[in-house]
mmCIF file of C-alpha atoms in Angstrom:
data_model
loop_
_atom_site.group_PDB
_atom_site.id
_atom_site.type_symbol
_atom_site.label_atom_id
_atom_site.label_comp_id
_atom_site.label_asym_id
_atom_site.label_seq_id
_atom_site.Cartn_x
_atom_site.Cartn_y
_atom_site.Cartn_z
ATOM 1 C CA UNK M 25 -6.334 45.785 -0.383
ATOM 2 C CA UNK M 26 -3.471 43.687 -0.835
ATOM 3 C CA UNK M 27 -3.758 41.951 2.773
ATOM 4 C CA UNK M 28 -7.442 41.293 1.107
ATOM 5 C CA UNK M 29 -5.664 39.263 -1.436
ATOM 6 C CA UNK M 30 -3.471 37.231 0.635
ATOM 7 C CA UNK M 31 -5.847 36.114 3.136
ATOM 8 C CA UNK M 32 -7.835 35.419 0.134
ATOM 9 C CA UNK M 33 -5.387 32.985 -1.565
ATOM 10 C CA UNK M 34 -4.591 31.254 1.748
ATOM 11 C CA UNK M 35 -7.801 30.515 2.076
ATOM 12 C CA UNK M 36 -7.900 28.802 -1.917
ATOM 13 C CA UNK M 37 -5.427 26.947 -0.513
ATOM 14 C CA UNK M 38 -6.194 25.738 2.296
ATOM 15 C CA UNK M 39 -9.867 24.648 0.784
ATOM 16 C CA UNK M 40 -8.221 23.338 -1.296
ATOM 17 C CA UNK M 41 -5.522 21.139 0.730
ATOM 18 C CA UNK M 42 -8.867 19.801 2.820
ATOM 19 C CA UNK M 43 -10.270 18.708 0.288
ATOM 20 C CA UNK M 44 -7.011 17.198 -1.424
ATOM 21 C CA UNK M 45 -7.116 15.298 2.698
ATOM 22 C CA UNK M 46 -10.511 14.314 2.313
ATOM 23 C CA UNK M 47 -10.358 12.588 -0.605
ATOM 24 C CA UNK M 48 -7.377 11.085 0.597
ATOM 25 C CA UNK M 49 -8.134 9.798 3.454
ATOM 26 C CA UNK M 50 -11.541 8.751 1.865
ATOM 27 C CA UNK M 51 -9.994 6.433 -0.649
ATOM 28 C CA UNK M 52 -7.329 4.606 2.037
ATOM 29 C CA UNK M 53 -10.173 3.997 4.187
ATOM 30 C CA UNK M 54 -12.712 2.383 0.698
ATOM 31 C CA UNK M 55 -9.356 0.747 -0.207
ATOM 32 C CA UNK M 56 -9.061 -0.693 3.537
ATOM 33 C CA UNK M 57 -12.781 -1.294 3.628
ATOM 34 C CA UNK M 58 -12.344 -3.816 0.017
ATOM 35 C CA UNK M 59 -9.566 -5.386 1.529
ATOM 36 C CA UNK M 60 -11.003 -6.364 4.662
ATOM 37 C CA UNK M 61 -13.676 -7.699 2.949
ATOM 38 C CA UNK M 62 -12.158 -9.645 0.547
ATOM 39 C CA UNK M 63 -10.429 -11.567 2.918
ATOM 40 C CA UNK M 64 -13.474 -11.759 5.469
ATOM 41 C CA UNK M 65 -14.192 -13.436 2.344
ATOM 42 C CA UNK M 66 -11.861 -15.551 1.215
ATOM 43 C CA UNK M 67 -9.861 -15.877 4.595
ATOM 44 C CA UNK M 68 -11.309 -15.612 7.276
ATOM 45 C CA UNK M 69 -13.077 -19.144 7.243
ATOM 46 C CA UNK M 70 -9.794 -21.085 7.772
ATOM 47 C CA UNK M 71 -7.820 -17.790 9.646
ATOM 48 C CA UNK M 72 -10.664 -16.378 11.378
ATOM 49 C CA UNK M 73 -11.136 -12.608 11.366
ATOM 50 C CA UNK M 74 -8.421 -11.575 13.292
ATOM 51 C CA UNK M 75 -6.047 -14.195 11.652
ATOM 52 C CA UNK M 76 -5.998 -15.940 14.670
ATOM 53 C CA UNK M 77 -8.295 -18.659 14.105
ATOM 54 C CA UNK M 78 -6.286 -21.898 12.811
ATOM 55 C CA UNK M 79 -8.355 -23.892 11.120
ATOM 56 C CA UNK M 80 -7.181 -26.755 8.774
ATOM 57 C CA UNK M 81 -2.794 -25.681 9.762
ATOM 58 C CA UNK M 82 -3.881 -21.781 9.186
ATOM 59 C CA UNK M 83 -1.466 -20.141 10.115
ATOM 60 C CA UNK M 84 -2.237 -17.050 12.653
ATOM 61 C CA UNK M 85 -1.423 -14.380 10.428
ATOM 62 C CA UNK M 86 -0.914 -11.727 13.247
ATOM 63 C CA UNK M 87 1.971 -12.960 14.147
ATOM 64 C CA UNK M 88 3.190 -13.615 10.999
ATOM 65 C CA UNK M 89 6.785 -12.048 9.232
ATOM 66 C CA UNK M 90 6.174 -13.608 5.376
ATOM 67 C CA UNK M 91 7.375 -10.631 3.082
ATOM 68 C CA UNK M 92 4.457 -9.187 0.804
ATOM 69 C CA UNK M 93 6.247 -11.745 -2.026
ATOM 70 C CA UNK M 94 5.897 -14.441 0.436
ATOM 71 C CA UNK M 95 2.603 -13.626 1.141
ATOM 72 C CA UNK M 96 1.345 -12.651 -3.068
ATOM 73 C CA UNK M 97 3.422 -16.193 -3.783
ATOM 74 C CA UNK M 98 1.340 -18.524 -0.766
ATOM 75 C CA UNK M 99 -1.991 -16.512 -1.833
ATOM 76 C CA UNK M 100 -1.462 -16.200 -5.957
ATOM 77 C CA UNK M 101 -0.539 -20.526 -5.972
ATOM 78 C CA UNK M 102 -1.762 -22.441 -2.297
ATOM 79 C CA UNK M 103 -0.087 -24.155 0.033
ATOM 80 C CA UNK M 104 -0.488 -27.318 1.049
ATOM 81 C CA UNK M 105 -4.684 -27.579 1.191
ATOM 82 C CA UNK M 106 -5.316 -23.680 1.126
ATOM 83 C CA UNK M 107 -6.587 -22.927 -2.597
ATOM 84 C CA UNK M 108 -4.400 -20.820 -5.543
ATOM 85 C CA UNK M 109 -6.715 -17.525 -5.336
ATOM 86 C CA UNK M 110 -3.811 -16.537 -8.352
ATOM 87 C CA UNK M 111 -6.730 -18.072 -10.391
ATOM 88 C CA UNK M 112 -10.321 -16.436 -8.528
ATOM 89 C CA UNK M 113 -8.485 -12.859 -7.333
ATOM 90 C CA UNK M 114 -6.600 -10.270 -9.330
ATOM 91 C CA UNK M 115 -3.384 -9.063 -9.010
ATOM 92 C CA UNK M 116 -4.848 -5.819 -7.121
ATOM 93 C CA UNK M 117 -7.482 -7.907 -5.195
ATOM 94 C CA UNK M 118 -4.312 -10.100 -3.983
ATOM 95 C CA UNK M 119 -2.113 -6.802 -2.956
ATOM 96 C CA UNK M 120 -5.451 -5.495 -1.004
ATOM 97 C CA UNK M 121 -5.427 -8.478 0.607
ATOM 98 C CA UNK M 122 -2.076 -9.006 1.718
ATOM 99 C CA UNK M 123 -2.110 -4.721 3.178
ATOM 100 C CA UNK M 124 -5.012 -6.157 5.279
ATOM 101 C CA UNK M 125 -3.012 -8.808 6.897
ATOM 102 C CA UNK M 126 -0.326 -6.340 7.340
ATOM 103 C CA UNK M 127 -3.160 -4.549 9.805
ATOM 104 C CA UNK M 128 -3.791 -7.425 11.865
ATOM 105 C CA UNK M 129 0.116 -7.743 12.654
ATOM 106 C CA UNK M 130 0.990 -6.944 16.211
#
């Protein structure tokens, strides 16, 4: 009887762990999807979908080694002809774009 009870607890624990893991994966997938969508709608025109386009002097984001702070500053305030997105994107949206840019790096 004890082994049956232990087995049920282990099974329940495993199910809970799998649920937590799948929920985290789903949230990460949604986050990546949102960050990609923002990047493609706001940044890809000049930087390209893969970050290499370089239109109007836009930097190659695959080769960029800027810090998160530097990215945040440039995205928020603009640079050269790049618009300041700080008035059009929330801080969270800018953070999502930064995370997406880092995925583009090689």
